[in-house]
Amino acid sequence: MSNPNYGVWRPMAENVEFNALESNSNAVMAVADTVRTTLGPKGLDKLLIDQAMNRHVSNDGVTILLSLKAIHPVARMIVEIAERQEQLVGDGTTTAVVMAAEMIKEGKRLVKELGVHPTKVVEGIESGVKHSCQILVREAKKISLNDIALEQIVQTSLSSKMDGQKLSPLVILALRSVGKNALYNESFDFDKSIMVIRRTNMDDRVVNGIILERKRMDPEMPLEIKDARVMIAKLDLKPVKESWLKENSKYEEILHMENDRVTKSKEIVDEILATGANTILIASPEVDEFVENFFVSRKVFAVRISTEEIEYLSRYTGAKPIRMIDDLKKPGILGRADRIYEDENNGVIYLENGSGRNIVTMIVSGTTKETSLERWRAAIDGVNAAEAALNNGVVAGGGAAELHLIEKVKSLRLKGLEQVGLEVVTAALESIMRQILTNAGFNGLEKVMAAKASSDDFGIDIDTGETVDMWKKGVLDPLLVKTMALQAAGEIAKSVLRIDRNLAAEDLSLQAVSETKR
Ligand code: ADP
Ligand code: MG
């Protein structure tokens, strides 16, 4: 452990007893402290440096957590939960970690100072989280595509990101361009309709259609095809394998094989083109050079694509992927697009006006690879926030929704010690606004008190320090981000509080093996 932040963790030597709660909670605090100052729009950045002295500046909780090298095993758990949060809702990771740290701090106080049994604290956390989420769900407001609230959700989500102000209009434009096309089973799934690519040499832009970061298979193929009849080919385009040649094959055998290759390649190309296709998107593992050459001579536009791209291209053009020669005879296999062309300067291929579902591509620029990566992540976060907001509703941001939950949760009047456990959750609910404001240079505690005394939805204007209705100010968060963050924080806190001892164990992976063998 070279990192002084994690000095609290020493390797678990045999026969050494640990005060597990103390050690584990210190580890969580250390991790929380590395990300808490990034929370909110005025949060600070972290400079990440790896062994090769590569540098990367980030403000994104999960990016920072994932890049931490030396880490306590319990803290590793936080990183995993933050990662899951990121995957499920794409935002709110710092919030989750800050709340978890607060829950653990408060839980530890109850256990150590007041002698409350950890099980009771854990029960209190469980019911506190459950009730908080229920109240939040009840209070959340539905929004739709054309509401100003959608813009505000995106702006709030991007406010703490690099270049967030510039990216918001781009994200909003993309969302509204695809609109209801992104509806699947009555809920929005923008991943299917918005492609986000990052380019250091192109400007920020939303383009109707698909942009492939690829070149034509051969520079002699046409640069452009109008009225493209599109085939997505997954079938084997290498009819004769070189490996079939034996080591000491005779000259005639080789010649025969070569002739066979030419004939079979031509047959395949003929069959493909007989369908009427003039544009072939190729996801086949291998393509024979002869096949490629025949495509060139028949003036076909062919480009290699990845398996991931198949889905988008199929949805956009209506083409059904061809797996076997027999598939070529089926009706309706071809898709259509008004135009496909290569922009040779930028090294990309555009597909316009597909006849399937609408798809847009958001080009995110950046002067360096790192900035374009950070901006690219931010743009995706903005899209995810909007999706969560449209599907599940919206609550007041800036920690206001959490803060005003406190009284409601406290008034639940649970029996006995469970009520005490609830305080662990309410402490966490207060910590979000406090941290956001502390990071903005205010006396967080004082401002939180002021906000608490005002009505629901009121928080603190981060620029003036005055109390303000967060809905009027347009600082809004998706409900889902808040409930997921609360649940994630609760999970972390419960596991840490439940552990009463860290023990040095034999190799646990080996143990698992021997158990399954039994
Ligand atoms: P996370 O990783 O948890 O998403 P962020 O750094 O993105 O952390 O901060 C999110 C928090 O910042 C949310 O609670 C959000 O409401 C709050 N926030 C965003 N913009 C503002 C603002 N203008 N004023 C106050 N709070 C804001
Ligand atoms: Mg965020």
Coordinates of C-alpha atoms and ligand atoms in Angstrom, one line a residue:
M1 CA 0.0 0.0 0.0
S2 CA 2.0 2.9 -1.1
N3 CA -0.9 5.3 -1.2
P4 CA -1.1 7.1 2.2
N5 CA -4.9 7.4 1.8
Y6 CA -5.2 3.7 2.3
G7 CA -2.7 3.4 5.1
V8 CA -5.6 2.3 7.2
W9 CA -5.5 -1.0 5.6
R10 CA -2.7 -3.4 6.5
P11 CA -2.5 -6.9 5.0
M12 CA -4.4 -9.4 7.1
A13 CA -1.6 -11.3 8.9
E14 CA -2.6 -14.5 10.6
N15 CA -3.8 -14.3 14.2
V16 CA -4.2 -10.6 14.1
E17 CA -7.6 -9.5 15.2
F18 CA -9.0 -6.4 13.7
N19 CA -11.5 -4.0 14.8
A20 CA -13.3 -4.6 11.6
L21 CA -15.9 -1.9 11.8
E22 CA -13.3 0.7 12.5
S23 CA -11.0 -0.5 9.8
N24 CA -13.7 -1.1 7.2
S25 CA -15.4 2.2 7.7
N26 CA -12.1 4.1 7.5
A27 CA -11.5 2.5 4.2
V28 CA -14.9 3.6 3.0
M29 CA -14.3 7.1 4.2
A30 CA -11.0 7.2 2.4
V31 CA -12.7 6.3 -0.9
A32 CA -15.6 8.7 -0.3
D33 CA -13.1 11.5 0.5
T34 CA -11.5 11.0 -2.9
V35 CA -14.7 11.6 -4.7
R36 CA -16.9 13.8 -2.5
T37 CA -15.3 17.1 -3.5
T38 CA -16.3 16.4 -7.1
L39 CA -20.1 16.4 -6.2
G40 CA -22.2 19.0 -7.9
P41 CA -21.7 21.6 -10.5
K42 CA -18.9 23.4 -8.6
G43 CA -17.1 20.2 -7.7
L44 CA -13.4 20.1 -8.3
D45 CA -11.6 17.8 -10.7
K46 CA -9.1 15.1 -10.0
L47 CA -5.9 14.6 -11.9
L48 CA -5.4 10.9 -12.5
I49 CA -1.9 9.8 -13.1
D50 CA -0.9 6.2 -14.0
Q51 CA 2.5 4.5 -13.7
A52 CA 3.5 5.6 -17.1
M53 CA 2.8 9.1 -16.1
N54 CA -0.2 9.3 -18.4
R55 CA -2.5 12.0 -17.1
H56 CA -6.3 12.4 -17.2
V57 CA -8.5 15.0 -15.6
S58 CA -11.8 13.8 -14.5
N59 CA -14.8 14.9 -12.5
D60 CA -16.7 11.7 -12.9
G61 CA -17.2 9.6 -9.8
V62 CA -17.1 6.2 -11.4
T63 CA -14.1 7.1 -13.7
I64 CA -12.2 8.2 -10.6
L65 CA -13.2 5.2 -8.6
L66 CA -12.3 2.7 -11.3
S67 CA -8.9 4.2 -11.7
L68 CA -7.9 3.9 -8.1
K69 CA -5.1 1.4 -7.9
A70 CA -4.3 0.4 -4.4
I71 CA -7.6 -0.3 -2.6
H72 CA -8.9 -1.9 0.6
P73 CA -11.1 -5.0 -0.1
V74 CA -14.1 -3.3 1.4
A75 CA -13.5 -0.2 -0.6
R76 CA -13.4 -2.4 -3.7
M77 CA -17.0 -3.3 -2.9
I78 CA -17.9 0.3 -3.2
V79 CA -16.3 0.6 -6.5
E80 CA -18.3 -2.4 -7.7
I81 CA -21.6 -0.9 -6.5
A82 CA -20.8 2.4 -8.1
E83 CA -20.0 0.6 -11.3
R84 CA -23.4 -1.1 -11.2
Q85 CA -25.1 2.2 -10.5
E86 CA -23.3 3.6 -13.6
Q87 CA -24.4 0.7 -15.7
L88 CA -28.0 0.8 -14.6
V89 CA -28.8 4.5 -14.6
G90 CA -25.5 6.0 -15.8
D91 CA -25.4 8.7 -13.1
G92 CA -25.5 9.4 -9.4
T93 CA -22.3 7.4 -8.5
T94 CA -20.8 10.1 -6.4
T95 CA -24.1 10.7 -4.7
A96 CA -24.3 7.0 -3.8
V97 CA -20.8 6.9 -2.4
V98 CA -21.2 10.1 -0.3
M99 CA -24.5 8.7 1.2
A100 CA -22.9 5.4 1.9
A101 CA -20.1 7.0 3.8
E102 CA -22.5 9.1 5.8
M103 CA -24.6 6.0 6.6
I104 CA -21.6 4.1 7.8
K105 CA -20.3 7.0 9.9
E106 CA -23.7 7.4 11.6
G107 CA -24.2 3.7 11.9
K108 CA -20.8 3.3 13.5
R109 CA -21.7 6.0 16.0
L110 CA -24.9 4.2 17.0
V111 CA -23.0 0.9 17.4
K112 CA -20.0 2.2 19.3
E113 CA -21.3 5.1 21.3
L114 CA -24.9 4.0 22.0
G115 CA -24.3 0.3 22.0
V116 CA -27.1 -0.4 19.4
H117 CA -26.8 -3.8 17.9
P118 CA -25.6 -3.7 14.3
T119 CA -28.6 -5.9 13.3
K120 CA -30.9 -3.2 14.5
V121 CA -29.0 -0.5 12.6
V122 CA -29.2 -2.6 9.5
E123 CA -32.9 -3.1 9.8
G124 CA -33.3 0.7 10.3
I125 CA -31.3 1.3 7.2
E126 CA -33.4 -1.2 5.3
S127 CA -36.7 0.4 6.3
G128 CA -35.3 3.9 5.9
V129 CA -34.2 3.3 2.4
K130 CA -37.5 1.5 1.5
H131 CA -39.7 4.3 2.8
S132 CA -37.5 7.1 1.4
C133 CA -37.8 5.5 -2.1
Q134 CA -41.6 5.1 -1.7
I135 CA -42.0 8.7 -0.8
L136 CA -39.8 9.8 -3.7
V137 CA -41.7 7.7 -6.1
R138 CA -45.0 9.3 -4.9
E139 CA -43.6 12.8 -5.3
A140 CA -41.9 12.4 -8.6
K141 CA -43.5 14.3 -11.5
K142 CA -44.0 12.8 -15.0
I143 CA -42.5 14.8 -17.9
S144 CA -42.7 14.5 -21.6
L145 CA -40.4 15.0 -24.6
N146 CA -41.4 18.6 -25.3
D147 CA -41.3 19.8 -21.7
I148 CA -38.8 22.4 -20.6
A149 CA -38.1 20.0 -17.7
L150 CA -36.4 17.6 -20.2
E151 CA -33.9 20.3 -21.1
Q152 CA -33.4 21.1 -17.4
I153 CA -32.8 17.4 -16.6
V154 CA -30.1 17.3 -19.2
Q155 CA -28.6 20.6 -18.1
T156 CA -28.5 19.5 -14.5
S157 CA -26.9 16.2 -15.3
L158 CA -24.3 17.9 -17.5
S159 CA -23.7 20.8 -15.2
S160 CA -20.8 19.1 -13.4
K161 CA -19.2 17.8 -16.6
M162 CA -16.6 19.1 -18.8
D163 CA -18.1 21.4 -21.3
G164 CA -21.6 20.6 -20.0
Q165 CA -23.1 23.9 -21.2
K166 CA -22.0 23.2 -24.8
L167 CA -23.1 19.6 -24.8
S168 CA -26.6 20.1 -23.4
P169 CA -28.1 21.6 -26.5
L170 CA -26.5 18.9 -28.6
V171 CA -28.0 16.1 -26.4
I172 CA -31.4 17.8 -26.3
L173 CA -31.4 18.1 -30.1
A174 CA -30.5 14.4 -30.5
L175 CA -33.3 13.4 -28.0
R176 CA -35.9 15.4 -29.8
S177 CA -34.8 14.4 -33.3
V178 CA -35.5 10.7 -32.5
G179 CA -38.4 11.4 -30.2
K180 CA -41.0 8.7 -30.1
N181 CA -38.9 6.6 -32.5
A182 CA -37.0 5.6 -29.3
L183 CA -40.1 4.1 -27.7
Y184 CA -40.0 0.4 -27.2
N185 CA -42.9 -1.2 -25.2
E186 CA -44.0 2.2 -24.1
S187 CA -40.7 3.2 -22.6
F188 CA -37.8 5.1 -24.1
D189 CA -34.6 3.3 -25.0
F190 CA -32.4 6.0 -26.6
D191 CA -29.4 3.6 -26.7
K192 CA -31.2 2.1 -29.7
S193 CA -31.7 5.3 -31.5
I194 CA -28.8 7.6 -30.7
M195 CA -25.3 6.7 -31.6
V196 CA -22.6 8.7 -30.0
I197 CA -19.2 8.9 -31.6
R198 CA -16.2 10.9 -30.6
R199 CA -13.9 12.5 -33.2
T200 CA -11.0 14.8 -32.5
N201 CA -11.1 16.2 -36.1
M202 CA -14.8 17.0 -36.4
D203 CA -17.1 19.6 -34.8
D204 CA -19.9 18.8 -32.3
R205 CA -23.0 18.0 -34.4
V206 CA -26.1 15.9 -34.5
V207 CA -26.6 14.2 -37.8
N208 CA -29.7 12.4 -39.0
G209 CA -28.7 8.9 -39.9
I210 CA -25.8 6.7 -39.1
I211 CA -22.1 7.5 -39.2
L212 CA -19.7 4.6 -39.4
E213 CA -16.1 5.3 -38.5
R214 CA -15.0 3.3 -41.4
K215 CA -13.7 3.3 -44.9
R216 CA -15.0 1.4 -48.0
M217 CA -13.5 -2.0 -48.3
D218 CA -11.5 -0.9 -51.4
P219 CA -10.7 2.6 -52.5
E220 CA -11.8 1.7 -56.1
M221 CA -15.4 1.2 -55.0
P222 CA -17.8 4.0 -55.7
L223 CA -17.7 6.9 -53.2
E224 CA -21.4 7.2 -53.1
I225 CA -24.5 5.2 -53.8
K226 CA -27.9 6.8 -54.2
D227 CA -31.0 4.7 -53.5
A228 CA -28.9 2.2 -51.6
R229 CA -30.3 -1.3 -51.4
V230 CA -28.6 -2.6 -48.4
M231 CA -27.5 -6.1 -47.5
I232 CA -26.1 -7.0 -44.1
A233 CA -23.9 -10.0 -44.8
K234 CA -22.8 -12.3 -42.0
L235 CA -22.3 -15.3 -44.2
D236 CA -19.0 -16.9 -45.0
L237 CA -17.4 -15.0 -47.9
K238 CA -14.4 -17.2 -48.1
P239 CA -15.6 -20.3 -50.0
V240 CA -12.3 -22.1 -50.2
K241 CA -9.9 -22.0 -47.3
E242 CA -6.2 -22.0 -47.8
S243 CA -5.8 -24.4 -44.9
W244 CA -7.4 -27.1 -47.1
L245 CA -4.2 -27.2 -49.1
K246 CA -2.0 -30.1 -47.9
E247 CA 1.6 -29.4 -47.1
N248 CA 3.1 -31.0 -50.2
S249 CA 0.3 -30.5 -52.6
K250 CA 1.0 -30.8 -56.3
Y251 CA 1.0 -27.9 -58.7
E252 CA -2.2 -29.2 -60.4
E253 CA -3.9 -29.4 -57.0
I254 CA -3.0 -25.8 -56.2
L255 CA -4.1 -24.6 -59.6
H256 CA -7.4 -26.5 -59.3
M257 CA -8.0 -25.0 -55.9
E258 CA -7.3 -21.5 -57.2
N259 CA -9.7 -21.9 -60.1
D260 CA -12.3 -23.3 -57.6
R261 CA -11.8 -20.2 -55.4
V262 CA -12.4 -17.9 -58.4
T263 CA -15.5 -19.8 -59.5
K264 CA -17.0 -20.1 -56.1
S265 CA -16.3 -16.5 -55.2
K266 CA -18.0 -15.4 -58.4
E267 CA -21.0 -17.6 -57.7
I268 CA -21.4 -16.0 -54.3
V269 CA -21.1 -12.5 -55.5
D270 CA -23.6 -13.3 -58.3
E271 CA -26.1 -14.7 -55.9
I272 CA -25.7 -11.7 -53.6
L273 CA -26.1 -9.2 -56.4
A274 CA -29.1 -11.1 -57.8
T275 CA -31.0 -9.9 -54.8
G276 CA -30.7 -6.4 -56.1
A277 CA -28.3 -5.3 -53.4
N278 CA -25.8 -2.5 -54.3
T279 CA -24.5 -1.9 -50.9
I280 CA -23.0 -4.6 -48.7
L281 CA -22.3 -4.2 -45.1
I282 CA -20.0 -7.1 -44.2
A283 CA -19.8 -8.6 -40.8
S284 CA -18.5 -11.9 -42.0
P285 CA -15.4 -13.2 -40.3
E286 CA -13.4 -13.7 -43.6
V287 CA -13.7 -12.3 -47.0
D288 CA -11.9 -13.8 -50.0
E289 CA -9.8 -11.4 -52.0
F290 CA -11.6 -12.6 -55.1
V291 CA -15.0 -11.8 -53.6
E292 CA -13.7 -8.3 -52.8
N293 CA -12.4 -7.9 -56.3
F294 CA -15.7 -9.0 -57.8
F295 CA -17.5 -6.4 -55.7
V296 CA -15.1 -3.8 -57.0
S297 CA -15.7 -4.7 -60.6
R298 CA -19.4 -4.8 -60.1
K299 CA -19.3 -1.3 -58.6
V300 CA -20.7 -2.3 -55.3
F301 CA -20.3 -0.2 -52.2
A302 CA -18.9 -2.6 -49.5
V303 CA -17.8 -1.8 -46.0
R304 CA -16.8 -4.0 -43.1
I305 CA -18.9 -3.6 -40.0
S306 CA -18.8 -4.9 -36.4
T307 CA -21.3 -7.2 -34.8
E308 CA -22.4 -4.3 -32.5
E309 CA -23.1 -2.1 -35.6
I310 CA -25.3 -4.8 -37.2
E311 CA -28.2 -4.0 -34.8
Y312 CA -28.2 -0.3 -35.5
L313 CA -27.8 -0.8 -39.3
S314 CA -30.5 -3.4 -39.4
R315 CA -32.9 -1.2 -37.4
Y316 CA -32.1 1.8 -39.5
T317 CA -32.3 0.3 -43.0
G318 CA -34.7 -2.6 -42.4
A319 CA -32.1 -5.1 -43.7
K320 CA -32.2 -8.6 -42.2
P321 CA -28.7 -10.0 -41.6
I322 CA -27.8 -12.9 -44.0
R323 CA -26.2 -15.8 -42.3
M324 CA -26.4 -18.5 -45.0
I325 CA -26.5 -18.7 -48.8
D326 CA -30.1 -20.0 -48.5
D327 CA -31.1 -16.8 -46.7
L328 CA -30.5 -14.9 -49.9
K329 CA -33.7 -16.4 -51.4
K330 CA -35.9 -15.1 -48.6
P331 CA -38.1 -12.1 -49.3
G332 CA -37.5 -8.8 -47.6
I333 CA -33.9 -9.3 -46.7
L334 CA -32.7 -6.0 -48.2
G335 CA -32.9 -2.7 -46.4
R336 CA -32.9 0.7 -47.9
A337 CA -31.3 4.1 -47.5
D338 CA -31.5 7.2 -49.7
R339 CA -27.8 7.6 -49.8
I340 CA -24.6 6.1 -48.5
Y341 CA -21.3 7.8 -49.0
E342 CA -17.8 8.1 -47.7
D343 CA -16.4 11.4 -46.5
E344 CA -12.8 10.7 -47.3
N345 CA -11.4 13.7 -45.5
N346 CA -12.8 12.7 -42.2
G347 CA -12.6 8.9 -42.7
V348 CA -16.3 8.2 -42.0
I349 CA -19.2 6.8 -43.9
Y350 CA -22.7 8.4 -43.8
L351 CA -26.0 6.6 -44.2
E352 CA -28.9 8.8 -44.8
N353 CA -32.7 8.4 -44.7
G354 CA -33.0 4.7 -43.9
S355 CA -36.4 3.2 -44.4
G356 CA -36.5 1.6 -40.9
R357 CA -36.5 3.3 -37.6
N358 CA -35.1 6.8 -37.2
I359 CA -31.5 6.9 -35.8
V360 CA -29.3 10.0 -35.2
T361 CA -25.6 10.2 -34.6
M362 CA -24.2 12.6 -32.2
I363 CA -20.6 13.6 -33.0
V364 CA -18.7 14.7 -29.9
S365 CA -15.5 16.5 -30.6
G366 CA -12.5 17.1 -28.4
T367 CA -9.1 18.6 -29.0
T368 CA -7.3 15.6 -27.5
K369 CA -8.3 11.9 -27.1
E370 CA -8.8 12.5 -23.4
T371 CA -11.1 15.5 -23.7
S372 CA -13.1 13.8 -26.4
L373 CA -13.5 10.7 -24.2
E374 CA -14.6 12.7 -21.2
R375 CA -17.1 14.7 -23.3
W376 CA -18.3 11.5 -25.0
R377 CA -19.0 10.0 -21.5
A378 CA -20.8 13.2 -20.5
A379 CA -23.0 13.2 -23.6
I380 CA -24.0 9.6 -22.9
D381 CA -24.8 10.5 -19.3
G382 CA -27.0 13.3 -20.5
V383 CA -28.9 10.9 -22.7
N384 CA -29.3 8.4 -19.9
A385 CA -30.6 11.1 -17.5
A386 CA -33.2 12.1 -20.0
E387 CA -34.2 8.5 -20.6
A388 CA -34.6 7.9 -16.9
A389 CA -36.6 11.1 -16.4
L390 CA -39.0 10.3 -19.3
N391 CA -39.5 6.8 -18.1
N392 CA -39.9 7.3 -14.4
G393 CA -40.3 10.9 -13.5
V394 CA -38.4 13.7 -12.0
V395 CA -37.6 15.2 -8.6
A396 CA -36.1 18.4 -7.3
G397 CA -32.3 18.5 -7.6
G398 CA -29.4 20.0 -5.7
G399 CA -30.1 17.6 -2.8
A400 CA -33.5 19.2 -2.2
A401 CA -35.6 16.1 -2.8
E402 CA -33.4 14.2 -0.3
L403 CA -33.4 17.0 2.3
H404 CA -37.2 17.3 2.4
L405 CA -37.6 13.6 2.8
I406 CA -36.0 13.7 6.2
E407 CA -39.0 15.0 8.1
K408 CA -41.3 12.6 6.3
V409 CA -39.1 9.6 7.1
K410 CA -38.7 10.6 10.7
S411 CA -42.5 10.9 11.1
L412 CA -42.9 7.3 10.2
R413 CA -42.7 6.4 13.9
L414 CA -41.3 2.9 13.6
K415 CA -41.1 0.7 16.6
G416 CA -38.2 0.9 19.0
L417 CA -34.6 0.7 17.9
E418 CA -35.6 0.6 14.2
Q419 CA -36.5 4.3 14.6
V420 CA -32.9 4.9 15.7
G421 CA -31.7 3.1 12.6
L422 CA -33.7 5.5 10.5
E423 CA -31.4 8.3 11.6
V424 CA -28.7 6.6 9.7
V425 CA -30.6 7.2 6.5
T426 CA -31.7 10.7 7.3
A427 CA -28.1 11.7 8.0
A428 CA -27.3 10.4 4.5
L429 CA -30.3 12.3 3.0
E430 CA -28.9 15.5 4.4
S431 CA -25.4 15.0 3.3
I432 CA -26.0 15.5 -0.4
M433 CA -27.1 19.1 -0.3
R434 CA -24.4 19.8 2.3
Q435 CA -21.7 18.4 0.2
I436 CA -22.8 20.2 -3.0
L437 CA -22.9 23.5 -1.2
T438 CA -19.6 22.9 0.7
N439 CA -18.0 22.2 -2.7
A440 CA -19.4 25.5 -3.9
G441 CA -17.6 27.4 -1.1
F442 CA -20.6 27.9 1.2
N443 CA -21.0 26.9 4.8
G444 CA -22.8 23.7 3.9
L445 CA -24.4 23.1 7.2
E446 CA -25.8 26.6 7.6
K447 CA -27.3 26.6 4.2
V448 CA -28.8 23.2 4.6
M449 CA -30.6 24.5 7.8
A450 CA -32.0 27.4 5.8
A451 CA -33.2 25.1 3.1
K452 CA -34.7 22.7 5.6
A453 CA -36.8 25.5 7.0
S454 CA -38.4 26.3 3.6
S455 CA -41.0 24.3 1.8
D456 CA -40.7 21.2 -0.3
D457 CA -38.6 21.5 -3.4
F458 CA -36.7 24.4 -2.0
G459 CA -32.9 24.3 -2.0
I460 CA -30.1 26.7 -2.2
D461 CA -29.2 28.7 -5.3
I462 CA -25.7 27.6 -5.9
D463 CA -24.7 31.0 -7.4
T464 CA -26.3 33.4 -4.9
G465 CA -26.7 31.2 -1.7
E466 CA -30.4 32.2 -1.4
T467 CA -33.1 29.7 -0.9
V468 CA -34.9 28.9 -4.2
D469 CA -37.5 26.6 -5.6
M470 CA -35.5 24.0 -7.5
W471 CA -38.3 23.6 -10.0
K472 CA -38.2 27.3 -10.8
K473 CA -34.4 27.3 -10.9
G474 CA -34.6 24.3 -13.3
V475 CA -32.4 22.0 -11.2
L476 CA -33.9 18.6 -11.6
D477 CA -32.8 15.0 -11.2
P478 CA -34.3 11.8 -12.6
L479 CA -36.2 9.9 -9.8
L480 CA -34.4 6.7 -10.8
V481 CA -31.0 8.1 -10.2
K482 CA -32.0 9.1 -6.7
T483 CA -33.7 5.9 -5.7
M484 CA -30.9 3.8 -7.2
A485 CA -28.3 5.9 -5.4
L486 CA -30.1 5.4 -2.1
Q487 CA -30.4 1.7 -2.6
A488 CA -26.8 1.4 -3.5
A489 CA -25.7 3.4 -0.5
G490 CA -27.9 1.3 1.7
E491 CA -26.3 -1.9 0.3
I492 CA -22.8 -0.7 1.0
A493 CA -23.6 0.5 4.5
K494 CA -25.4 -2.7 5.5
S495 CA -22.6 -4.9 4.4
V496 CA -20.0 -2.9 6.2
L497 CA -22.0 -2.6 9.4
R498 CA -22.7 -6.3 9.4
I499 CA -19.1 -7.4 9.3
D500 CA -17.7 -7.7 12.9
R501 CA -14.4 -9.2 12.0
N502 CA -12.1 -9.4 9.0
L503 CA -10.3 -12.7 9.0
A504 CA -7.3 -13.9 7.1
A505 CA -8.5 -16.7 5.0
E506 CA -7.0 -19.4 2.8
D507 CA -7.3 -18.8 -0.9
L508 CA -11.1 -18.5 -1.2
S509 CA -11.2 -19.2 -4.9
L510 CA -9.6 -22.6 -4.2
Q511 CA -12.1 -23.3 -1.6
A512 CA -15.0 -22.6 -4.0
V513 CA -13.5 -25.1 -6.4
S514 CA -13.2 -27.9 -3.8
E515 CA -16.8 -27.3 -2.7
T516 CA -18.2 -27.6 -6.2
K517 CA -16.2 -30.8 -6.7
R518 CA -17.7 -32.4 -3.6
Ligands
ADP1 P1 -23.1 12.2 -9.4 O1 -21.9 11.3 -9.7 O2 -23.7 11.7 -8.1 O3 -24.1 12.3 -10.5 P2 -22.5 15.0 -9.8 O4 -21.2 15.6 -9.6 O5 -23.0 14.8 -11.2 O6 -22.5 13.6 -9.0 O7 -23.6 15.8 -9.0 C1 -25.0 15.6 -9.0 C2 -25.7 16.5 -8.1 O8 -25.5 17.8 -8.4 C3 -27.2 16.2 -8.2 O9 -27.7 16.1 -6.9 C4 -27.7 17.5 -8.8 O10 -29.0 17.8 -8.5 C5 -26.7 18.5 -8.3 N1 -26.7 19.8 -9.2 C6 -26.5 19.9 -10.5 N2 -26.7 21.2 -10.9 C7 -26.9 21.9 -9.8 C8 -27.2 23.3 -9.5 N3 -27.2 24.2 -10.5 N4 -27.4 23.7 -8.3 C9 -27.4 22.7 -7.3 N5 -27.2 21.4 -7.5 C10 -27.0 21.0 -8.7
MG2 MG -23.8 13.2 -12.3

